[in-house]
Amino acid sequence: MRMNGKVAIVTGAALGLGAAMARMLAREGAKVVVTDIKDAEGEGVAQAITEAGGEALYRTHDVADEAAWEAVVAATLDRFGRLDVLVNNAGVGWGGPPEDETLKRWRQLMAINLDGVFLGTKHAIRAMKRNDPPGGAIVNISSIEGLVGDPNLGAYNASKGGVRLYTKSVALYCAKAGLNIRVNSLHPGYIWTPMVESYLAEHGDVAEGRRALDAMHPVGHVGEPDDIAYGVVYLASDEAKFVTGAELVIDGGYTAQ
Ligand SMILES: NC(=O)c1ccc[n+]([C@@H]2O[C@H](COP(=O)([O-])OP(=O)(O)OC[C@H]3O[C@@H](n4cnc5c(N)ncnc54)[C@H](O)[C@@H]3O)[C@@H](O)[C@H]2O)c1
């Protein structure tokens, strides 16, 4: 019960990594606010947590919408009385040659992957300052694609690189202001989730794509959602009380090459 007594919001928690994070945080004792735009799946995650003996709440939440952030944080404080952990997980990924990218698609991706992290961080800090004593932990889900480039993932690389450095800026701000709020980024390698599967389906054969992705990781395979959820629990827990402005890479050796 490493998260006992803590209240966490996980965005994009209806599927994939976010769902695994929400389940593991709850298993470790956190009360979890599951948010997403996919209501049926999100409700299902919250219900499964409750049925397993945990406490969870689902809220519809587009992370690019500031009013929706205000509503989610208000609902969290109303139901659970505090906010200790925010996991900015919601994200989208697509790619293509830069000369074919449209400004509309670029802005759409930035709105979710980068504006969403900015808005969540802003409203989480406001809530965490009201804790008695003040404090909290923010975990921003970047990517290996926020550390190294990919020829066909320009917008995604830019958004995830932005998340990495925004994290460090806010970590320094919180530390120097004495807010007791830690802010870290987490950089997964390829993890088998609906995002990756649908990306492969759009670009060819899924099984062949999976073999190619497996081979890109020195350990010989892609990761699974719990590999990342364990990292989130660590960064969100008091075990990481001296960790801020850091980047935790969980990538099967991908970026060690
Ligand atoms: N799967 C990977 O290999 C991988 C690797 C590195 C980083 N990531 C990052 O991890 C995070 C989760 O990825 P995933 O693979 O689980 O993706 P996924 O597509 O399986 O799940 C993402 C979730 O985010 C939700 N979402 C999309 N737009 C939203 C919005 N505007 N507001 C709220 N929710 C929204 C989706 O409905 C979905 O439930 C993303 O930020 C992604 O960039 C994933």
Coordinates of C-alpha atoms and ligand atoms in Angstrom, one line a residue:
M1 CA 0.0 0.0 0.0
R2 CA 2.6 2.5 -1.1
M3 CA 0.0 5.1 -2.1
N4 CA -2.2 4.8 1.0
G5 CA -4.2 8.0 1.7
K6 CA -3.2 9.6 -1.6
V7 CA -5.6 10.9 -4.2
A8 CA -4.6 10.7 -7.8
I9 CA -5.9 11.9 -11.2
V10 CA -4.9 9.8 -14.2
T11 CA -5.8 11.3 -17.7
G12 CA -6.3 9.1 -20.7
A13 CA -7.0 6.3 -18.3
A14 CA -9.7 4.4 -20.3
L15 CA -7.2 2.4 -22.3
G16 CA -3.6 1.3 -22.6
L17 CA -1.0 2.7 -20.2
G18 CA -3.4 5.0 -18.4
A19 CA -5.7 2.2 -17.5
A20 CA -2.8 0.1 -16.1
M21 CA -1.5 3.1 -14.1
A22 CA -5.0 3.8 -12.6
R23 CA -5.4 0.1 -11.6
M24 CA -1.9 -0.1 -10.1
L25 CA -2.2 3.2 -8.2
A26 CA -5.5 1.9 -6.7
R27 CA -4.0 -1.4 -5.8
E28 CA -1.3 0.5 -3.9
G29 CA -4.1 2.3 -1.9
A30 CA -4.7 5.5 -3.9
K31 CA -8.1 6.9 -4.5
V32 CA -8.1 7.4 -8.3
V33 CA -10.0 9.8 -10.6
V34 CA -10.0 8.1 -14.0
T35 CA -10.5 10.6 -16.8
D36 CA -10.8 10.2 -20.6
I37 CA -13.0 11.1 -23.6
K38 CA -13.9 7.4 -24.0
D39 CA -16.7 7.2 -21.5
A40 CA -17.7 3.5 -21.7
E41 CA -14.1 2.3 -21.4
G42 CA -13.3 4.8 -18.6
E43 CA -16.3 3.9 -16.6
G44 CA -15.3 0.3 -17.0
V45 CA -11.8 1.0 -15.5
A46 CA -13.3 2.9 -12.5
Q47 CA -15.8 0.1 -12.0
A48 CA -13.2 -2.6 -12.1
I49 CA -11.1 -0.7 -9.5
T50 CA -14.2 -0.4 -7.2
E51 CA -15.1 -4.1 -7.6
A52 CA -11.5 -5.0 -6.6
G53 CA -12.0 -3.2 -3.3
G54 CA -10.5 0.2 -4.3
E55 CA -12.0 3.7 -4.7
A56 CA -12.4 5.3 -8.1
L57 CA -14.4 7.9 -9.9
Y58 CA -14.7 8.4 -13.7
R59 CA -15.0 11.9 -15.3
T60 CA -15.3 12.8 -18.9
H61 CA -12.4 15.1 -19.6
D62 CA -10.8 16.5 -22.8
V63 CA -7.3 17.5 -21.6
A64 CA -7.1 20.2 -24.2
D65 CA -10.0 22.0 -22.6
E66 CA -9.2 24.3 -19.6
A67 CA -12.8 24.4 -18.4
A68 CA -12.8 20.6 -18.3
W69 CA -9.7 20.6 -16.2
E70 CA -11.3 23.0 -13.7
A71 CA -14.3 20.7 -13.5
V72 CA -12.2 17.5 -13.0
V73 CA -10.1 19.1 -10.2
A74 CA -13.2 20.5 -8.5
A75 CA -14.9 17.0 -8.7
T76 CA -11.7 15.5 -7.2
L77 CA -11.6 17.9 -4.3
D78 CA -15.4 17.6 -3.8
R79 CA -15.3 13.8 -3.6
F80 CA -11.9 13.1 -2.0
G81 CA -11.0 16.4 -0.4
R82 CA -7.4 16.7 -1.8
L83 CA -5.2 16.1 -4.7
D84 CA -1.8 14.4 -4.2
V85 CA -0.9 13.0 -7.6
L86 CA -1.5 14.0 -11.2
V87 CA -0.4 11.7 -14.0
N88 CA -0.6 13.6 -17.3
N89 CA -0.9 10.5 -19.5
A90 CA -3.4 11.3 -22.2
G91 CA -1.7 11.6 -25.6
V92 CA -2.1 10.9 -29.3
G93 CA 0.5 9.8 -31.9
W94 CA 0.6 10.0 -35.6
G95 CA 3.3 10.8 -38.1
G96 CA 4.3 11.3 -41.7
P97 CA 6.8 13.4 -43.8
P98 CA 7.0 17.0 -42.5
E99 CA 6.2 18.4 -45.9
D100 CA 2.9 16.6 -45.9
E101 CA 1.9 17.6 -42.3
T102 CA -0.9 20.1 -42.0
L103 CA -1.0 22.9 -39.5
K104 CA -4.4 21.7 -38.4
R105 CA -3.1 18.2 -37.5
W106 CA 0.1 19.7 -35.9
R107 CA -2.0 21.9 -33.7
Q108 CA -4.4 19.1 -32.8
L109 CA -1.6 16.9 -31.6
M110 CA 0.1 19.8 -29.7
A111 CA -3.3 20.7 -28.1
I112 CA -3.6 17.2 -26.5
N113 CA 0.1 16.3 -25.9
L114 CA 1.5 19.6 -24.8
D115 CA -1.4 22.0 -24.0
G116 CA -3.0 19.2 -22.0
V117 CA 0.2 18.8 -19.8
F118 CA 0.4 22.5 -19.3
L119 CA -3.2 22.9 -18.3
G120 CA -3.1 19.9 -16.0
T121 CA 0.1 21.0 -14.3
K122 CA -1.4 24.5 -13.8
H123 CA -4.5 23.3 -12.1
A124 CA -2.8 20.5 -10.1
I125 CA -0.3 23.0 -8.6
R126 CA -3.2 25.2 -7.5
A127 CA -5.0 22.3 -5.8
M128 CA -1.8 20.8 -4.3
K129 CA -0.9 24.1 -2.7
R130 CA -4.2 23.8 -0.8
N131 CA -3.2 20.5 0.8
D132 CA -2.4 20.6 4.5
P133 CA 0.6 20.5 4.5
P134 CA 1.0 21.6 0.8
G135 CA 2.6 19.1 -1.6
G136 CA 2.1 16.6 -4.3
A137 CA 3.7 14.8 -7.3
I138 CA 3.1 15.3 -11.0
V139 CA 4.2 12.6 -13.5
N140 CA 4.3 13.7 -17.1
I141 CA 4.2 10.8 -19.6
S142 CA 6.7 11.8 -22.4
S143 CA 8.3 9.1 -24.5
I144 CA 11.6 7.9 -25.9
E145 CA 10.4 10.1 -28.8
G146 CA 10.9 13.0 -26.4
L147 CA 14.6 12.0 -26.1
V148 CA 15.6 11.0 -29.7
G149 CA 14.2 11.8 -33.1
D150 CA 12.3 9.7 -35.6
P151 CA 12.2 10.7 -39.2
N152 CA 8.4 10.4 -39.5
L153 CA 7.3 11.6 -36.1
G154 CA 8.1 15.3 -36.2
A155 CA 5.0 16.6 -34.4
Y156 CA 5.1 13.8 -31.8
N157 CA 8.8 14.3 -31.2
A158 CA 8.3 18.1 -30.7
S159 CA 5.4 17.5 -28.3
K160 CA 7.1 14.9 -26.2
G161 CA 10.4 16.9 -26.2
G162 CA 8.4 19.8 -25.0
V163 CA 6.9 17.7 -22.2
R164 CA 10.4 16.8 -21.1
L165 CA 11.7 20.3 -20.7
Y166 CA 8.5 21.8 -19.4
T167 CA 8.7 19.2 -16.7
K168 CA 12.1 20.4 -15.7
S169 CA 11.1 24.1 -15.7
V170 CA 8.1 23.4 -13.4
A171 CA 10.1 21.1 -11.2
L172 CA 12.6 24.0 -10.6
Y173 CA 9.8 26.5 -10.1
C174 CA 8.1 24.3 -7.5
A175 CA 11.3 23.5 -5.7
K176 CA 12.5 27.1 -5.5
A177 CA 9.1 28.3 -4.4
G178 CA 9.1 25.7 -1.6
L179 CA 5.8 24.1 -2.7
N180 CA 6.8 20.5 -1.9
I181 CA 5.5 19.5 -5.4
R182 CA 7.7 17.1 -7.3
V183 CA 7.5 17.0 -11.1
N184 CA 9.1 14.3 -13.3
S185 CA 8.8 12.9 -16.8
L186 CA 8.6 9.3 -17.7
H187 CA 9.9 8.0 -21.1
P188 CA 8.4 4.7 -22.2
G189 CA 9.8 2.7 -25.1
Y190 CA 7.3 1.0 -27.3
I191 CA 4.6 -0.6 -25.2
W192 CA 1.9 -2.8 -26.7
T193 CA -1.3 -0.6 -26.4
P194 CA -4.2 0.4 -28.7
M195 CA -2.2 3.4 -29.7
V196 CA 0.7 1.4 -31.1
E197 CA -1.6 -1.3 -32.6
S198 CA -3.7 1.2 -34.5
Y199 CA -0.6 3.1 -35.7
L200 CA 0.8 -0.2 -37.1
A201 CA -2.5 -1.1 -38.7
E202 CA -2.5 2.3 -40.5
H203 CA 1.0 1.7 -41.8
G204 CA 0.8 -1.9 -42.9
D205 CA 0.7 -5.4 -41.4
V206 CA 0.3 -5.4 -37.6
A207 CA 2.2 -8.7 -37.0
E208 CA 5.0 -7.7 -39.2
G209 CA 5.1 -4.2 -37.5
R210 CA 5.2 -5.8 -34.1
R211 CA 8.2 -8.0 -35.0
A212 CA 10.0 -4.9 -36.3
L213 CA 9.2 -3.0 -33.1
D214 CA 10.4 -6.0 -31.0
A215 CA 13.7 -6.0 -32.8
M216 CA 14.3 -2.3 -32.2
H217 CA 14.5 -2.9 -28.4
P218 CA 17.8 -4.5 -27.2
V219 CA 15.9 -6.8 -24.8
G220 CA 14.2 -8.2 -28.0
H221 CA 10.6 -7.2 -27.3
V222 CA 8.3 -4.3 -26.7
G223 CA 7.1 -3.5 -23.2
E224 CA 3.7 -4.1 -21.4
P225 CA 1.6 -1.4 -19.7
D226 CA 2.5 -2.6 -16.1
D227 CA 6.3 -2.0 -16.9
I228 CA 5.3 1.7 -17.1
A229 CA 2.8 1.7 -14.3
Y230 CA 5.5 0.5 -11.8
G231 CA 7.5 3.6 -12.7
V232 CA 4.5 5.8 -12.2
V233 CA 3.9 4.4 -8.7
Y234 CA 7.5 5.0 -7.8
L235 CA 7.6 8.6 -9.0
A236 CA 4.2 9.3 -7.4
S237 CA 5.1 7.7 -4.0
D238 CA 7.1 9.1 -1.1
E239 CA 9.9 6.7 -2.1
A240 CA 10.8 9.3 -4.7
K241 CA 10.7 12.2 -2.2
F242 CA 14.2 13.4 -3.4
V243 CA 13.4 13.0 -7.1
T244 CA 12.3 16.0 -9.1
G245 CA 13.0 17.4 -12.6
A246 CA 14.2 13.8 -13.5
E247 CA 13.5 11.7 -16.5
L248 CA 12.8 8.1 -15.9
V249 CA 13.5 6.0 -19.0
I250 CA 11.7 2.6 -19.2
D251 CA 12.5 1.4 -22.7
G252 CA 14.1 -2.0 -22.8
G253 CA 17.4 -0.4 -23.7
Y254 CA 16.1 1.5 -26.8
T255 CA 17.9 4.8 -26.0
A256 CA 21.0 3.1 -24.6
Q257 CA 22.2 2.3 -28.2
Ligands
LIG1 N1 2.3 2.9 -26.1 C1 3.5 3.3 -26.3 O1 4.4 2.6 -26.9 C2 4.0 4.6 -25.8 C3 5.3 4.9 -25.8 C4 5.7 6.1 -25.3 C5 4.8 7.0 -24.8 N2 3.5 6.8 -24.8 C6 2.6 7.8 -24.3 O2 1.8 7.2 -23.3 C7 0.5 7.8 -23.2 C8 -0.5 6.7 -23.3 O3 -0.4 6.0 -24.5 P1 -1.2 4.7 -24.9 O4 -0.2 3.9 -25.7 O5 -1.8 4.1 -23.7 O6 -2.3 5.3 -25.8 P2 -3.8 4.8 -26.1 O7 -4.2 5.4 -27.4 O8 -3.8 3.3 -26.0 O9 -4.5 5.5 -24.9 C9 -4.6 6.9 -24.8 C10 -5.8 7.3 -24.1 O10 -5.8 8.8 -24.2 C11 -7.2 9.1 -24.5 N3 -7.2 10.5 -25.1 C12 -6.9 10.8 -26.4 N4 -7.2 12.1 -26.6 C13 -7.6 12.6 -25.4 C14 -8.0 13.9 -25.0 N5 -8.0 14.9 -25.8 N6 -8.4 14.1 -23.7 C15 -8.4 13.0 -22.8 N7 -8.0 11.8 -23.2 C16 -7.6 11.6 -24.4 C17 -7.7 8.1 -25.4 O11 -9.1 8.0 -25.4 C18 -7.1 6.8 -24.8 O12 -7.9 6.2 -23.8 C19 0.5 8.8 -24.3 O13 0.9 10.1 -23.9 C20 1.6 8.3 -25.3 O14 2.1 9.3 -26.1 C21 3.0 5.6 -25.3

